[in-house]
XYZ file of C-alpha atoms in Angstrom:
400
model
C -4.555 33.509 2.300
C -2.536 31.566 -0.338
C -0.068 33.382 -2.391
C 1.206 32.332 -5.904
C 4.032 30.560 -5.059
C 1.769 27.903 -2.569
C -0.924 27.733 -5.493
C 2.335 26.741 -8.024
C 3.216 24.425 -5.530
C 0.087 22.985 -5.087
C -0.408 22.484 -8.780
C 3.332 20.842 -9.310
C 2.009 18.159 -6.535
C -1.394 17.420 -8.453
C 0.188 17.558 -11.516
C 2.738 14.587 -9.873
C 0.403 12.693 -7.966
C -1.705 12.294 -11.323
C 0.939 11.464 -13.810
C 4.349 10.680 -11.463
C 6.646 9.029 -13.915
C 7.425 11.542 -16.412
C 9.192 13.337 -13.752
C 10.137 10.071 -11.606
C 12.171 9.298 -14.846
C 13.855 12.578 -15.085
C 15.526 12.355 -11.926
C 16.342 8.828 -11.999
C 17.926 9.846 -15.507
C 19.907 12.990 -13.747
C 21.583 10.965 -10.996
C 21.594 7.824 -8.458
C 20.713 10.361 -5.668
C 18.480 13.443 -5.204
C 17.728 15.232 -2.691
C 14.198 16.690 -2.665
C 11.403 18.378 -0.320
C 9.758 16.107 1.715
C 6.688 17.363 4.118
C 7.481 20.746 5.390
C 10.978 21.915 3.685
C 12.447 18.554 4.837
C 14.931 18.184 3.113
C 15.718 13.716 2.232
C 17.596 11.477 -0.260
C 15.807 10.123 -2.917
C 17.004 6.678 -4.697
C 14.903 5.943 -7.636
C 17.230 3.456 -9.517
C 16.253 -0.017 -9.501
C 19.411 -1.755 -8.398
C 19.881 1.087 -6.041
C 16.856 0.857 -4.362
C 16.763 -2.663 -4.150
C 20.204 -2.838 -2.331
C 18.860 -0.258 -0.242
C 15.706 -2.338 0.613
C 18.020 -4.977 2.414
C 20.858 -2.651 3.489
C 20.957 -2.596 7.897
C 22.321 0.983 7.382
C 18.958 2.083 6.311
C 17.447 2.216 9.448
C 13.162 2.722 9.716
C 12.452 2.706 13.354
C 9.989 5.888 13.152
C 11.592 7.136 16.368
C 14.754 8.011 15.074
C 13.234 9.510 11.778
C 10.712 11.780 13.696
C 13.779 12.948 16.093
C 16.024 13.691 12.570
C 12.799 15.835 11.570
C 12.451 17.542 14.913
C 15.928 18.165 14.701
C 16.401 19.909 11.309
C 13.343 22.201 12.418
C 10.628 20.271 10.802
C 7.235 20.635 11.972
C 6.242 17.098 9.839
C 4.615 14.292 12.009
C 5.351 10.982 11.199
C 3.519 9.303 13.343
C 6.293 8.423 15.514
C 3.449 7.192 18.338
C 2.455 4.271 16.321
C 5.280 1.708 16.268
C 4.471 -1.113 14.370
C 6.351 -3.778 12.158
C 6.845 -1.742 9.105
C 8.654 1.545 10.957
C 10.651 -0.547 13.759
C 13.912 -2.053 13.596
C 15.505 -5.318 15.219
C 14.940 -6.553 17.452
C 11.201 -4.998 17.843
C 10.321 -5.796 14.155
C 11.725 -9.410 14.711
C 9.571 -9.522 17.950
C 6.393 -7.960 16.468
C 6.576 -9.788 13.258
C 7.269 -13.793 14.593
C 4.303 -13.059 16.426
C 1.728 -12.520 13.589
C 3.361 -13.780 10.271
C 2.286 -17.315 10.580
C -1.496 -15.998 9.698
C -0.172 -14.923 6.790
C 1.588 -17.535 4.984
C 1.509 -18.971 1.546
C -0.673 -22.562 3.338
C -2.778 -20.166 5.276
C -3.294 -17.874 2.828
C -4.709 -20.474 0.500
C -7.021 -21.504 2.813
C -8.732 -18.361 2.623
C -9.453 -18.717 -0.751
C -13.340 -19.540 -0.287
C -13.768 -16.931 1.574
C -12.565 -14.135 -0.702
C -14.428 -16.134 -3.697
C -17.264 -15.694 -1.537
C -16.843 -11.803 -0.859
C -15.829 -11.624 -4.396
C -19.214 -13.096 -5.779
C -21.214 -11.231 -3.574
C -19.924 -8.200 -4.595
C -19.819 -8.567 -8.263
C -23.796 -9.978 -8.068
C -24.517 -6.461 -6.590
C -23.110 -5.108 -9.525
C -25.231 -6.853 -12.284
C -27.668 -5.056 -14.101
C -26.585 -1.407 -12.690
C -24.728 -0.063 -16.000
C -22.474 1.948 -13.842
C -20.838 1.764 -10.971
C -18.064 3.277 -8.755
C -15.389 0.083 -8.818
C -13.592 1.868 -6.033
C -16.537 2.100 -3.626
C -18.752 -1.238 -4.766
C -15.479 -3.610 -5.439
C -12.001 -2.886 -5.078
C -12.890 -1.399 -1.352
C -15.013 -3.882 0.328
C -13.502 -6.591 -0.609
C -10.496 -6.537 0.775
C -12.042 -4.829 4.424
C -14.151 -7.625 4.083
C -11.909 -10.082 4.543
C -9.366 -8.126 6.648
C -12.236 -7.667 8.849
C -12.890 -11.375 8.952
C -9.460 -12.046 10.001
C -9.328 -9.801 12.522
C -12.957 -10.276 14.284
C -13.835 -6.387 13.409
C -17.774 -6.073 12.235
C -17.980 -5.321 8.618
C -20.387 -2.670 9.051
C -17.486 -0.447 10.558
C -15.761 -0.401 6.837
C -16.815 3.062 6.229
C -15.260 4.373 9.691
C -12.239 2.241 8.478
C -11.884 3.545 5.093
C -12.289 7.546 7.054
C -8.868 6.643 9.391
C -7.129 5.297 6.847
C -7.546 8.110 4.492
C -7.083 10.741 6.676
C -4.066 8.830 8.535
C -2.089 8.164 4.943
C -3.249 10.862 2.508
C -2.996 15.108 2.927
C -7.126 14.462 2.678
C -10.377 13.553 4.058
C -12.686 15.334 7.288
C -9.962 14.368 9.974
C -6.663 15.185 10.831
C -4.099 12.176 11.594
C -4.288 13.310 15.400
C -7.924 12.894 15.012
C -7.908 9.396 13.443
C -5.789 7.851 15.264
C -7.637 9.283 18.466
C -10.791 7.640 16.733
C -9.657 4.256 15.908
C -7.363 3.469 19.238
C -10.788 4.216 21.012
C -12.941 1.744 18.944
C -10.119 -0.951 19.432
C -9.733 0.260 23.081
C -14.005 -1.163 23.612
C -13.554 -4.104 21.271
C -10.200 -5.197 23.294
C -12.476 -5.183 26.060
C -15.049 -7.453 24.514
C -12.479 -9.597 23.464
C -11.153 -10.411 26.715
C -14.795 -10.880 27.718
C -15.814 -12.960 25.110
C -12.452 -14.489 23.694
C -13.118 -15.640 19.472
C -11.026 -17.635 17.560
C -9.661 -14.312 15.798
C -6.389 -11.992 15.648
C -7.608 -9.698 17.956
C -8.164 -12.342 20.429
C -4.976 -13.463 19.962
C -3.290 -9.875 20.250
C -5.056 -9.231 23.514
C -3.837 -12.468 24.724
C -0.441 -11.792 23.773
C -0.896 -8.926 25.574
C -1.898 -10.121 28.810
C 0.895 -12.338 28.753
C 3.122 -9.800 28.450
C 4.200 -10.371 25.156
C 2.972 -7.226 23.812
C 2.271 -3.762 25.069
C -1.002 -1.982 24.406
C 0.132 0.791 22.439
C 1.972 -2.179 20.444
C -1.505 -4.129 20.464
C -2.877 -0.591 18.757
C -0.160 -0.445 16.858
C -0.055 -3.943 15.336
C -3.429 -3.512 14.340
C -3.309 -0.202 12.657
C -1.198 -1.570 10.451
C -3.307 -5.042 9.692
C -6.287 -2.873 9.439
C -5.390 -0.007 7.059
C -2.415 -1.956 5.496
C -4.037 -5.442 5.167
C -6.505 -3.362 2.184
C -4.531 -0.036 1.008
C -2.421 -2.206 -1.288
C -5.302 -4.088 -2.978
C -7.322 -1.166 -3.287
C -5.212 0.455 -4.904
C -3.961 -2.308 -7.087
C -7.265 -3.326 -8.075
C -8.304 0.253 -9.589
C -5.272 1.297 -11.331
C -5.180 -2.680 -13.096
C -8.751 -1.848 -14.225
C -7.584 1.195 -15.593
C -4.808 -0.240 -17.111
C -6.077 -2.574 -19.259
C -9.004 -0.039 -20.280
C -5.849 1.815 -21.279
C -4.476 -1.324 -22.710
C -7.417 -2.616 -24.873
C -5.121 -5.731 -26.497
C -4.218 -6.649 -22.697
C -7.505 -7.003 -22.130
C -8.248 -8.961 -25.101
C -5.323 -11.390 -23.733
C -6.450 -11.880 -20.692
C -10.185 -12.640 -21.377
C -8.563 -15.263 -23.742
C -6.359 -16.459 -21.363
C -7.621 -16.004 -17.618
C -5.363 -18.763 -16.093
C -2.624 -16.046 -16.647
C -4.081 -13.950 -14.191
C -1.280 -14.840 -11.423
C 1.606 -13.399 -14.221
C -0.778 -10.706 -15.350
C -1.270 -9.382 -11.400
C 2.889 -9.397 -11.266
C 2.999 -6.992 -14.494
C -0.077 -4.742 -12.472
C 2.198 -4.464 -9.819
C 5.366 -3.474 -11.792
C 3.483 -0.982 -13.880
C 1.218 0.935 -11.031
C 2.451 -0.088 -7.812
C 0.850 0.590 -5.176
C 3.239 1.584 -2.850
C 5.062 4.139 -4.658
C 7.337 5.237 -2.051
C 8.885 2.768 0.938
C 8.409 4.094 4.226
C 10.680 5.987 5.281
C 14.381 5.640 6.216
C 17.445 7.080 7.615
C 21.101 6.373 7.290
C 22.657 5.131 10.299
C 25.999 5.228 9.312
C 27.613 7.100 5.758
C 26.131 4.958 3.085
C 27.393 5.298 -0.703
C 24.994 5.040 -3.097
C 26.996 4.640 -6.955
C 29.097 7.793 -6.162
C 27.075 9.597 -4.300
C 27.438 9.622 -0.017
C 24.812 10.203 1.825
C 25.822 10.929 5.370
C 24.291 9.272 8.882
C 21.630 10.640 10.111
C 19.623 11.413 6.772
C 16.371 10.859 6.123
C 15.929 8.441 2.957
C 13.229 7.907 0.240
C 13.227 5.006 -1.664
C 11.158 5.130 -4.856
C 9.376 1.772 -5.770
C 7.303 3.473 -8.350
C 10.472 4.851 -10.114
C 12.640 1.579 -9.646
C 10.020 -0.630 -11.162
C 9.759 1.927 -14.411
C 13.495 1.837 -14.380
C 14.575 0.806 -18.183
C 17.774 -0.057 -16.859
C 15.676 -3.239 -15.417
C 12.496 -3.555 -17.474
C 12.665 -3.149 -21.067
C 9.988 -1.213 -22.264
C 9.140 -0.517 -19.056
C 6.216 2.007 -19.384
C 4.094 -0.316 -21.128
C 1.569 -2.759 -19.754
C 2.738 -6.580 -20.998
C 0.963 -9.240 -19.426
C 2.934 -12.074 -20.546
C 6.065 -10.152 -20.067
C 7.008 -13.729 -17.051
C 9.408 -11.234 -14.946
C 8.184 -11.266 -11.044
C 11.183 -9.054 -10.429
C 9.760 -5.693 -9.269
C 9.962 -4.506 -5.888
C 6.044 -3.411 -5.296
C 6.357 -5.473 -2.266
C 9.467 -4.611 -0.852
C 12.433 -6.569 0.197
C 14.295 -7.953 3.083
C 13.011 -7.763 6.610
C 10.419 -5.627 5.965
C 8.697 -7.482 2.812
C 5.010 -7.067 2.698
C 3.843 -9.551 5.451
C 0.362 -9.802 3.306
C 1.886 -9.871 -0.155
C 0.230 -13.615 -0.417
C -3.026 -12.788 0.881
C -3.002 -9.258 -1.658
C -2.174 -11.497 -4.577
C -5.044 -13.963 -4.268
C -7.382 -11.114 -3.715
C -6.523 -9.074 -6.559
C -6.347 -12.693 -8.598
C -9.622 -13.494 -7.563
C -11.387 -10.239 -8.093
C -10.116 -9.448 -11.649
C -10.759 -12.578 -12.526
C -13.860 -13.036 -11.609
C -14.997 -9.111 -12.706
C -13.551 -9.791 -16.349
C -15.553 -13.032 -16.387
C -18.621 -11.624 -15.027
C -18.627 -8.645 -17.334
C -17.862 -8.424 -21.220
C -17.800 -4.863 -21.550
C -15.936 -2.742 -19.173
C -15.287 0.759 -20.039
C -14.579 4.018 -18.431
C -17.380 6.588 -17.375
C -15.722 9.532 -16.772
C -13.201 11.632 -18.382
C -9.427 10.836 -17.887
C -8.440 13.634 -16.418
C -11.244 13.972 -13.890
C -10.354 10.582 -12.196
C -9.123 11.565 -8.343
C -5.723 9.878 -7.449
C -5.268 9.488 -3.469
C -3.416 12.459 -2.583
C 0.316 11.133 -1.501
C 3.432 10.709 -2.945
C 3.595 7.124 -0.716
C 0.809 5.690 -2.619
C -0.233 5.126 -6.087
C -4.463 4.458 -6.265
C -7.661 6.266 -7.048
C -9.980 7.315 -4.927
C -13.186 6.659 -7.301
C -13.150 4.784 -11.301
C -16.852 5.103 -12.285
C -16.834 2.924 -14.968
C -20.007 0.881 -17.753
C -20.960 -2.273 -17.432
C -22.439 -5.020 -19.376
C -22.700 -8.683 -18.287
């Protein structure tokens, strides 16, 4: 049974998760620091200044090896699980991140990246040819989802056919939603990679999980760090484009003499995809952090041993940065915003994420010369977490 206060609660938190930067704006106005609930009466620091946050971004005192943050829960009486069994790149310190992160990042460079451009042309086109002729269509679950599972699935040797399983973990592992519970998913997914591991050392491919599992065997990874590694490529090598790809689209609906721009001007796409990232990113909050020594933020100290938030969403709406920073501007030429992080822990993919969300808005606004929404506003279903910024479905018209 609920009582009034949980069903006020819950409605604050839907209220947020639909429209975050009204109140995003307010407490970046009322001080550098807040603290606010996180989880389960957690009490942690949010920064949501832009300067702030990205000093914070680079700062060794903000440690994120998930360890220590889960035992900082545990410790203040929090019954919050943060998932402190999967230890990966993005919630480890040095010298594990260094370790973990020499050994994958050169698939992921700018050269390499560009390489793949045929093939997420190719997804691209196939995708957008399904589309022709329908009227309607879900751009969540036809476009801005397979395509980048596609290709992540490519990359990693996984069979495409699995994307729906995929898409089921990654929901229910990063979002308060969805048939399983994290325990569940993870349970789920560490089994599937536990038979294909198998396979792979059977029947070695010129893939990353062939390369993991070798890495493995010679020692150079553990298997929980195997699983771990590629959780992360799997669920975060197409969160950030999904996401990216359906709140653009619904920005220039929003923004009908973007639009116009852009169809005018499609060789601006690379600027225009910087500006979608500033305005909707889609990583609203970094992951999180803890102070491993008293860290002063402006005038505010925030002790060791507390659990941080830093806001990207709030930082790259800051006006302090951005002028006129809640509107869409296409051509506004500043790359500054911090949707991908900073420092050590800078999106690994951010290279590969840009040419697919270049490529697919591209090639939608060229294949299409009507696009509009097919649903009422406030009916649209964001993902349901403060860490990320996306929808969940955009039915939307169209006319080629």
């Amino acid at each position: 049974m609920t009582t009034a206060v949980d069903d006020d609660a819950a409605a604050r938190m839907a209220a947020f998760i639909r429209a975050p930067y009204p109140t995003l704006a307010r407490i970046r106005e009322a001080g550098a620091v807040s603290v606010v609930e996180f989880g389960e009466g957690l009490p942690v620091y949010l920064v949501t200044r832009y300067h702030d946050v990205r000093a914070a971004l680079t700062d060794p005192r903000f440690g994120q090896d998930v360890r220590r943050s889960q035992a900082i829960a545990s410790g203040r009486g929090a019954g919050l699980t943060l998932g402190s069994e999967v230890v990966h790149m993005l919630n480890s310190d040095p010298p594990d991140h260094t370790r973990l992160r020499r050994l994958i990042q050169g698939v992921f460079t700018r050269r390499r990246v560009d390489e793949m451009r045929p093939l997420v042309e190719r997804t691209a086109d196939g995708l957008l040819d399904g589309l022709r002729g329908r009227g309607t269509a879900d751009l969540i679950t036809d476009f801005a989802f397979p395509l980048p599972i596609m290709v992540i699935c490519e990359l990693l040797g996984f069979p495409p056919e699995d994307m729906q399983a995929f898409r089921t973990w990654s929901t229910a592992i990063l979002t308060q939603g969805g048939d399983l519970s994290f325990a569940q998913a993870t349970e789920e997914l560490n089994d599937y990679l536990r038979e294909l591991m198998a396979a792979r050392r059977a029947s070695p491919k010129a893939d990353i999980l062939t390369d993991l599992v070798q890495a493995r065997d010679a020692g150079e990874l553990t298997e929980r760090e195997v699983f771990s590694m590629v959780f992360l490529l799997l669920i975060g090598g197409h969160e950030t484009t999904v996401n990216l790809l359906g709140t653009a689209t619904l920005a220039l609906l929003h923004h009908p003499d973007q639009l116009a721009l852009l169809r005018a001007d499609p060789a601006s796409m690379p600027v225009a995809v910087d500006e979608f990232l500033r305005y909707e990113s889609p990583v609203s909050m970094a992951t999180l952090r803890f102070t491993n020594a008293d860290v002063t933020v402006d005038d505010v100290e925030i002790p060791a041993d507390e659990l941080v938030l830093l806001s990207l969403g709030a930082a790259n709406r800051d006006p302090a940065r951005f002028t006129d920073p809640d509107r869409l501007v296409l051509d506004r030429g500043d790359p500054g915003h911090l949707a991908f992080g900073q420092g050590l822990h800078r999106c690994l993919g951010s290279f590969l994420g840009r040419l697919e969300s270049e490529v697919a808005l591209t090639g939608l606004l060229s294949r299409f010369t009507r696009i509009e929404l097919a649903a009422s506003e406030e009916t649209l279903p964001w993902r349901n977490t403060i860490m990320l910024r996306g929808l969940e479905s955009l039915p939307v018209s169209l006319d080629g």
